[in-house]
XYZ file of C-alpha atoms in Angstrom:
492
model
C -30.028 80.670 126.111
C -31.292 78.628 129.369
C -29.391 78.525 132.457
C -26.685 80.172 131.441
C -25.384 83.497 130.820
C -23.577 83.295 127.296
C -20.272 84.567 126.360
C -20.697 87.651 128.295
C -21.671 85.858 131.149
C -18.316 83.610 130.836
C -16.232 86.741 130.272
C -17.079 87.900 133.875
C -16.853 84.720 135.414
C -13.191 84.706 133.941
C -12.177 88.135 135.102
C -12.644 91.804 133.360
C -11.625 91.785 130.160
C -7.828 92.128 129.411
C -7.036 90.377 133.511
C -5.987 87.331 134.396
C -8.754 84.670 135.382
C -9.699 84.589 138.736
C -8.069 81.209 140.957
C -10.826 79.006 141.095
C -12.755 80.382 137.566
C -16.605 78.313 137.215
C -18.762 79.899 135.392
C -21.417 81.967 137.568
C -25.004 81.165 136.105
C -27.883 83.725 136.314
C -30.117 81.289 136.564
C -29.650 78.165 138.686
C -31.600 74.428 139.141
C -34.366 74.453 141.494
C -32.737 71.341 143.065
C -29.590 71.484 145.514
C -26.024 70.995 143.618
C -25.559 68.378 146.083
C -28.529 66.508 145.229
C -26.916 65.124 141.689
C -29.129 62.160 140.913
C -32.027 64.161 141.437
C -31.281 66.689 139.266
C -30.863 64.174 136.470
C -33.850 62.714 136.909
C -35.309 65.583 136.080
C -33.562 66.023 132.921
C -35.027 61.914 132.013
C -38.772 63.062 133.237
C -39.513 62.991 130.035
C -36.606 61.042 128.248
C -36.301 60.797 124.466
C -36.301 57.393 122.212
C -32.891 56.043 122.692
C -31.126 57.531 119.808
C -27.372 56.433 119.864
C -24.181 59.518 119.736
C -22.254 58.924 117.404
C -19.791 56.761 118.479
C -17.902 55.609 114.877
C -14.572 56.159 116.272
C -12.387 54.307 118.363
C -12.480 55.327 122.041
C -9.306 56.121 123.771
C -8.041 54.134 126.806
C -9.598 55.832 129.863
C -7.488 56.933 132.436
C -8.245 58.132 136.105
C -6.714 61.764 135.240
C -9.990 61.269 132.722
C -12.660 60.716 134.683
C -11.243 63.249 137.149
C -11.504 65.498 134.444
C -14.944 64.869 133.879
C -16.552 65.028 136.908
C -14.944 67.829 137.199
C -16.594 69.799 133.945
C -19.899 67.732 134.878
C -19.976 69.239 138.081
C -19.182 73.164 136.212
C -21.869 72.205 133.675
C -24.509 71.243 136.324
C -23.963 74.735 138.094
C -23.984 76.213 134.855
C -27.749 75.204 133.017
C -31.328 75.202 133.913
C -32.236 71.582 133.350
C -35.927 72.862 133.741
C -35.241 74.721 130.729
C -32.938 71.981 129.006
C -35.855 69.177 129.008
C -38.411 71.702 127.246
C -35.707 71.431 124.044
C -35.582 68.661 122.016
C -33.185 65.961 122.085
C -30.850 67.492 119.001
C -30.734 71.021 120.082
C -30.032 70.458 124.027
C -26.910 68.404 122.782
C -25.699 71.544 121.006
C -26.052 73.461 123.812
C -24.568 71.245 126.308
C -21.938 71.154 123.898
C -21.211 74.908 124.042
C -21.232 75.264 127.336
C -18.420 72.178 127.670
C -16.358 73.574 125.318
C -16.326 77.269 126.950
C -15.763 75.601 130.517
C -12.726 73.287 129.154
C -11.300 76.654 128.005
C -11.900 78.444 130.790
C -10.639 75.723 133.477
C -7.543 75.492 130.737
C -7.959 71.714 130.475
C -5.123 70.064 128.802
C -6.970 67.794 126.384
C -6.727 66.849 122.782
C -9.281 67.060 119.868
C -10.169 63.561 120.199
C -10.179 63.374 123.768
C -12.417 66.241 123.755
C -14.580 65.195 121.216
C -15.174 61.823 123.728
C -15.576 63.840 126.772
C -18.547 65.840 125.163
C -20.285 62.637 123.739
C -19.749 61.442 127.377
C -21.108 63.941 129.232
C -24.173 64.631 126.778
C -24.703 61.094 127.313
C -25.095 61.461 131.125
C -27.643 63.838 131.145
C -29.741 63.227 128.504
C -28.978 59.523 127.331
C -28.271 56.580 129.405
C -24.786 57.839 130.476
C -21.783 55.202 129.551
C -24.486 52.561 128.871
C -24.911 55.084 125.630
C -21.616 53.324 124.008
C -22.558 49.319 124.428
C -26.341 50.288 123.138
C -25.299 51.475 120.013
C -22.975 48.335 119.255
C -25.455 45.713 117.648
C -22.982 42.809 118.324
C -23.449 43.170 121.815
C -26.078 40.529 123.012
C -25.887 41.468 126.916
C -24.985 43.858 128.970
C -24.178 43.437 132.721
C -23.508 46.076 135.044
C -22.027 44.903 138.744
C -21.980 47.777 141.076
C -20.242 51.259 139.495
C -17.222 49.899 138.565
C -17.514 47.086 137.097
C -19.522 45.922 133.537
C -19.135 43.030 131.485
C -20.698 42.358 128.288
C -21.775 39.322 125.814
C -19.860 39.391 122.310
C -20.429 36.168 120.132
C -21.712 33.996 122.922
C -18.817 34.742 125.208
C -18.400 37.151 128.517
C -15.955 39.928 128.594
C -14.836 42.736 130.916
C -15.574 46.097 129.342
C -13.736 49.044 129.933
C -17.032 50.582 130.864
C -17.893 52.463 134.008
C -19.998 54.740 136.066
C -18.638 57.746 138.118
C -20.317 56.482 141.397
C -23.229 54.261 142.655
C -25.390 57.329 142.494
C -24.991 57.694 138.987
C -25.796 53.965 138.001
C -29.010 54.047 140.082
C -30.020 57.546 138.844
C -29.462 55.789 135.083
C -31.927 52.700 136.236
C -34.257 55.141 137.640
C -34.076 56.686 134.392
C -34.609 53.331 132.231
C -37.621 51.891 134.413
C -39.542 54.904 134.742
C -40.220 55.410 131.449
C -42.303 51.857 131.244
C -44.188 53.457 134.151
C -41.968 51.337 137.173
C -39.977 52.722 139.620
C -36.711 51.537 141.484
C -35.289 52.891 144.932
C -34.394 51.020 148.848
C -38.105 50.907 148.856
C -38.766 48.797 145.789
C -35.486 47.557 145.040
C -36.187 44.835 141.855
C -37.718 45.451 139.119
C -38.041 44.341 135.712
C -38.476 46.549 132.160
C -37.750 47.769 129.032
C -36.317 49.923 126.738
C -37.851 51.238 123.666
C -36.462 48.893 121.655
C -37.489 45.835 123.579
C -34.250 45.428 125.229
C -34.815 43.720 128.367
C -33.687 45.017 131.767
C -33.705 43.938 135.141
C -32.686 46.095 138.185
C -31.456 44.945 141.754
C -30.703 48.075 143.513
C -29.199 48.405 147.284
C -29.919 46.931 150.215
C -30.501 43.867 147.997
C -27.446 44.594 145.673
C -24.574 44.798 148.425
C -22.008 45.975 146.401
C -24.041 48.668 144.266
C -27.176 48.497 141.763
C -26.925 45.156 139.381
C -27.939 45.815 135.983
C -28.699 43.529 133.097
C -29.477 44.345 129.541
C -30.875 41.276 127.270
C -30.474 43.494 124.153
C -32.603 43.003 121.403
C -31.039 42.946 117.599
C -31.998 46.085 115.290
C -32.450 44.018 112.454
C -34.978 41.616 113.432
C -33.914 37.655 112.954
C -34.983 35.354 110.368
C -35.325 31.907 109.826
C -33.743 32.363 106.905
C -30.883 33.869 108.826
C -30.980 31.410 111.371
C -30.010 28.666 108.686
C -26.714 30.861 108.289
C -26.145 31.276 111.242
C -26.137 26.631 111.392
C -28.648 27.072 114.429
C -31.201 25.067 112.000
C -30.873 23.961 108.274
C -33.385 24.570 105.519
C -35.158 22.266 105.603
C -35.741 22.161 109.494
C -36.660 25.728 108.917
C -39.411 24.578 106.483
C -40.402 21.951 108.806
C -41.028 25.327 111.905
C -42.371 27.622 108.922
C -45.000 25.098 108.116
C -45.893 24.403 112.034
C -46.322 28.038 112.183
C -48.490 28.475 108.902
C -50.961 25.804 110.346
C -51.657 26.793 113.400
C -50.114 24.423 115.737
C -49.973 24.838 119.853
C -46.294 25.584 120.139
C -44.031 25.732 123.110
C -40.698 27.030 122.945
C -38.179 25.456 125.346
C -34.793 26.199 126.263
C -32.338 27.589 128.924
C -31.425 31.504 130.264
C -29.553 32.490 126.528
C -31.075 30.507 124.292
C -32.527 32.545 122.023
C -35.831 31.684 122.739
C -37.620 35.028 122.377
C -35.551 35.483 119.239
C -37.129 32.153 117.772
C -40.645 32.922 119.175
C -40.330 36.541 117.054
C -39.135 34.312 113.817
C -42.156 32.114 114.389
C -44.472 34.961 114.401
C -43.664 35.828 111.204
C -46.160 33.142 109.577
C -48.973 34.074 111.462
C -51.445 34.820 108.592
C -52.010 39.113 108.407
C -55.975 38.539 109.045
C -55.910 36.969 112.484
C -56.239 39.050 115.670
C -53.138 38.000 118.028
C -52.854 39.191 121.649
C -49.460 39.140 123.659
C -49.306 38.448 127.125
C -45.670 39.731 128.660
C -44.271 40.623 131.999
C -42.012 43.066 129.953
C -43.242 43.809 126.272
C -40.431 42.361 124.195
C -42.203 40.855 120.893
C -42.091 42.128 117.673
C -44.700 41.117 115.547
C -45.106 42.076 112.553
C -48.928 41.759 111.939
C -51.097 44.619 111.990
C -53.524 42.839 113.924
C -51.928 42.761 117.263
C -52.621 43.866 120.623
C -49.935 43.601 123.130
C -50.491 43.272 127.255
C -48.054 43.661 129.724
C -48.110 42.436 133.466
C -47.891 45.208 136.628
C -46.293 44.990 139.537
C -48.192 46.247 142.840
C -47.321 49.765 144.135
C -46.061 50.856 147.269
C -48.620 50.137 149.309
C -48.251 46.062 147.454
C -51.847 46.931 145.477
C -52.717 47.305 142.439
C -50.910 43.976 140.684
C -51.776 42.964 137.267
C -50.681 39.047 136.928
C -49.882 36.893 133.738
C -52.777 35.062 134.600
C -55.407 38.156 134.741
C -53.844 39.213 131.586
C -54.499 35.764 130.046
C -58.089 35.461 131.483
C -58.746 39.014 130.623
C -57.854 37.825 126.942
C -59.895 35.133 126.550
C -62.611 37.587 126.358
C -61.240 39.579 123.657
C -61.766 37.541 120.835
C -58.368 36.359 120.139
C -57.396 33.818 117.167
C -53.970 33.568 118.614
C -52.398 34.110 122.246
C -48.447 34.523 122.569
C -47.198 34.755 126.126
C -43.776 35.683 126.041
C -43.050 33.264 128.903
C -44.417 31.178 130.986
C -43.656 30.761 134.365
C -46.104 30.129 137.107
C -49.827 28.677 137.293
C -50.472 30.683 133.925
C -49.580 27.817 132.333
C -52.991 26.123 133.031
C -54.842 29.499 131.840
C -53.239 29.215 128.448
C -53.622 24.954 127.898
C -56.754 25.812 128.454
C -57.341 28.681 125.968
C -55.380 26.288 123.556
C -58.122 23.375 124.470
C -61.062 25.909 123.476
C -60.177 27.462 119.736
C -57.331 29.550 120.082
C -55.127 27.528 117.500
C -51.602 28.102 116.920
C -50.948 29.863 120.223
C -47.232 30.231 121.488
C -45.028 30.362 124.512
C -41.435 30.023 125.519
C -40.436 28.061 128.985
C -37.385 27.737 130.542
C -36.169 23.751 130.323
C -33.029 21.502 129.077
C -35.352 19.218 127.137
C -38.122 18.630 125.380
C -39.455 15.649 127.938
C -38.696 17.728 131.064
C -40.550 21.148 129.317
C -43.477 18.417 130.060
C -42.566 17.935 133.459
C -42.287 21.534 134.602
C -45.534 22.463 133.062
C -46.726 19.562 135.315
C -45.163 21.620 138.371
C -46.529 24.828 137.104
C -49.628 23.688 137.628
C -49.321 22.027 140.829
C -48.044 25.235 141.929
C -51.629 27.008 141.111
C -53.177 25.249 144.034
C -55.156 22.804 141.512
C -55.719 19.438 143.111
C -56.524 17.569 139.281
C -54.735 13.952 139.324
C -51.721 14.050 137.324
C -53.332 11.724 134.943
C -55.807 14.351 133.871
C -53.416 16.919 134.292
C -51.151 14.890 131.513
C -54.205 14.479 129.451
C -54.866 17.876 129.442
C -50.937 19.009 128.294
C -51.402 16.426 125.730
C -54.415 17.639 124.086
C -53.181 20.871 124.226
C -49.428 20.844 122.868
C -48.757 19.628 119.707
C -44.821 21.128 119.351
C -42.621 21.980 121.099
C -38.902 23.450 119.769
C -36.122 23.102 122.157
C -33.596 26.147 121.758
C -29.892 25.210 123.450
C -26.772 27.809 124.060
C -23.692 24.959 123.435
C -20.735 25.400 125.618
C -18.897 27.202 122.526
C -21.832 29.878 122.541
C -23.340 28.764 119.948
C -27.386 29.193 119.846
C -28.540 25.908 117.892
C -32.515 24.253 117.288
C -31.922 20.787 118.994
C -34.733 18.920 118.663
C -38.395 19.540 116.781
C -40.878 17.499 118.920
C -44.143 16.382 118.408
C -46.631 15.869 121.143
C -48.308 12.490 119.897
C -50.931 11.669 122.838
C -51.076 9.517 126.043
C -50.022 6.024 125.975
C -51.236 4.893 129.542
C -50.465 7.629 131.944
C -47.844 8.926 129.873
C -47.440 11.425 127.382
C -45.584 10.357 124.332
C -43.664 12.548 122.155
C -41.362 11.350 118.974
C -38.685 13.829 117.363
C -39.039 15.074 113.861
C -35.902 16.873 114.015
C -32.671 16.411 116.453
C -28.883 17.756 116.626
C -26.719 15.488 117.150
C -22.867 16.268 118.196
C -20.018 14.864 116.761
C -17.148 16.666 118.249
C -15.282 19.876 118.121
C -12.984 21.537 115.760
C -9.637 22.848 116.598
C -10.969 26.226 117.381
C -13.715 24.579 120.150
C -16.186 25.245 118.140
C -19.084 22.263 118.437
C -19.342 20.022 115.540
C -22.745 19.002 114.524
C -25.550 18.477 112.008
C -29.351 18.277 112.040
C -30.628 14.882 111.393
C -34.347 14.009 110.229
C -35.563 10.726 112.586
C -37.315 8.979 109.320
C -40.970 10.083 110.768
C -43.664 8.995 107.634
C -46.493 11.014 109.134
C -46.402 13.813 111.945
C -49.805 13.320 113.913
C -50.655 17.277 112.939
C -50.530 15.683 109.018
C -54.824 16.661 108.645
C -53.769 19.889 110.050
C -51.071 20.512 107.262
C -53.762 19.396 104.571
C -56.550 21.186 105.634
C -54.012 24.636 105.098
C -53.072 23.257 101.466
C -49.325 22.424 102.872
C -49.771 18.465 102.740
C -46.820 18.202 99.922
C -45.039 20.599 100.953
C -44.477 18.852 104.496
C -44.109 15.307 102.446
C -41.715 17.093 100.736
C -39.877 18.252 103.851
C -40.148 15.196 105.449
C -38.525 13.346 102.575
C -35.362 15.551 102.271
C -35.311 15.444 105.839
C -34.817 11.736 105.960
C -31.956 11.659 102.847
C -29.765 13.603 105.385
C -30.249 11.404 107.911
């Protein structure tokens, strides 16, 4: 149908009928690939120049142990298959009908090469090899699992993954370097970036949100590093974060009703935490009438709201113009008429950009930071600043954090991978030339269990009155925060 020359076409390459195939017996193609056999990368990046949504093979059953005899095997076919098709013509079909097609023309070259090979191992070799050329290639497997949290690719032959808050090896692997790198090229260029010796990091996304960073050679010595921060396909709760034990009810009331009124939150917490995750749970309670604007180096969010327009940073070209910054995007916000500004994380001098927008009517605006506690989240916003050049006094620098934060929710990975809410903590003010915070809401540990699993409960610290108390009355949730409060202190 494209590329290929059907069963007559097969026949031939195989011998006249009723003789013996012929000793080396690939199928002969009346129409070939613009692009060189030898140029293989290439020619699947032109297959992924316009990729499709990531949609998942089916991959219910369980995979056979692979072998070296199997990937010989399949480089072998992929090889046949790529002399065989037009990929010019193969990207014009869409993404269900191309996989039948590639399909045929596997099965006729594993009969005509006289492969020794099972149903099932057949059955895998054709999800694998549709995968390569018009998925993401063996990522396709680990994508579809939704217990996977990362993903981390070192060099072809190696990949390791994240299940339940601990690293493993997975069986996983690319057929060379060439392949992985064609596969990033793949990923990155569909959020408009690019990867290559020229450009060699880069950071994106894939539909989903899944975030991905790329370190390709000469940076990478031993072959392109990927990583894959997947995101869930069912979207967390709060609710579902209280079964999970990362927070209990009533410390999920306690974040519901920060959200609800509009409070300056910061997120803080380490590489793993789950801080995106908790910044999408807070979104939830931003009221469906207010206009929210999301400043991210990768777009990861997933607000609900239908009010929401979503920014994303840009990195300069080849010729190092053309750079969009956090800070131009938060700037360029500021004049958009925003009621709330998320930035997915902050970083660099940005930080000053968005107290500031917090300082000037832009209630309940969020961000995530990367810090071990609430005290030194302070700090480092402190350095962030300092790091912008500005020359303010730290004093007024303080002053200006203070009047700008009123919570901020420390998120900590525990050394048994556990994801828990640590501490709640309230921003009170400046008591000389320092900024004093109190905890509504801590974890304390008490041990492990016999498994190593961390033993601890959230404890209330006996707090009458938060200082955002007006806040929560002015938004009709005064008793329900007294409320709160109260059970909060029996469990203590």
């Amino acid at each position: 149908m494209f590329g290929r020359r059907g069963n007559e076409g097969f026949g031939k390459s195989g011998g006249p009928a009723g003789h013996p195939p012929q000793a080396a017996p690939t199928p002969a193609p009346v129409e070939r690939a613009a692009a060189p056999v030898a140029a293989e990368p290439v020619r699947e990046a032109a297959v992924a120049s316009a990729p499709p949504p990531h949609q998942p093979s089916p991959i219910a059953r369980k995979k056979m142990p692979r072998t070296e005899d199997y990937y010989d095997t399949k480089s072998q076919v992929f090889s046949a298959l790529i002399d065989t098709i037009d990929l010019s013509q193969l990207a014009k079909l869409d993404t269900e009908s191309a996989r039948e097609e590639i399909r045929d023309i596997v099965n006729d070259i594993i009969t005509i090469k006289n492969f020794a090979m099972s149903i099932s191992e057949q059955e895998e070799l054709l999800d694998d090899i549709c995968n390569d050329v018009l998925g993401y290639g063996p990522l396709e497997p680990l994508l579809a699992r939704d217990d996977i949290a990362d993903i981390m690719v070192n060099g072809a032959g190696r990949t390791y993954i994240e299940v339940g808050g601990k690293v493993q090896e997975s069986e996983i692997r690319f057929r060379d370097n060439a392949q992985l790198l064609s596969i990033c090229q793949r990923i990155v260029s569909q959020v408009g970036r690019r990867v290559d010796e020229s450009s060699p990091i880069c950071d994106a996304r894939l539909p989903d949100g899944s975030r991905v960073n790329v370190i390709a050679p000469p940076l990478a010595i031993d072959g392109t590093a990927l990583t894959i921060r997947k995101f869930k396909k069912d979207k967390l709760t709060l609710d579902q974060l209280v079964k999970f034990g990362s927070i209990t009810p009533e410390g999920s009331t306690l974040l519901q009703i920060i959200g609800r009124v509009r409070c300056n939150l910061v997120i803080s917490g380490g590489t793993g935490s789950g801080k995106t995750t908790l910044l999408n749970c807070m979104t939830r309670y931003i009221d469906a009438d207010e206009r929210v604007i999301t400043c991210e180096d990768s777009a990861e969010l997933q607000l609900q709201q239908p009010h929401v327009v979503r920014l994303e940073t840009r990195p300069p070209n080849i010729e190092g113009e053309g750079e969009i910054t956090m800070r131009d995007l938060i700037k360029n916000c500021l004049r958009m008429r925003p009621e709330r500004i998320i930035v997915g994380e902050v970083r660099g001098p940005e930080v000053f950009d968005l107290l500031q927008a917090m300082n000037t009517g832009h209630d309940g605006s969020m961000g995530t930071i990367h810090a071990n506690s609430p005290r030194e989240c302070l700090s480092r916003m402190e350095s962030m600043i300092a790091m912008g050049g500005y020359t303010l006094p730290a004093k007024t620098v303080r002053e200006i954090i203070a009047g700008s934060i009123d919570v901020i929710i420390q998120a900590s990975r525990l050394r048994d991978g556990s994801r828990r809410i640590t501490h709640i903590t309230e921003v009170v003010g400046m008591e000389g030339d320092v900024i004093v915070t109190q905890d509504l809401m801590r974890f304390e540990m008490e041990g492990e269990d016999a498994n190593g699993r961390i033993i601890g409960r959230h404890v209330g610290t006996g707090i009458g009155k938060p200082n955002f108390w007006d806040r929560a009355r002015y938004f009709n949730e005064e008793r329900r925060l007294a409320s709160t409060l109260d059970m909060m202190e029996k469990v203590a």
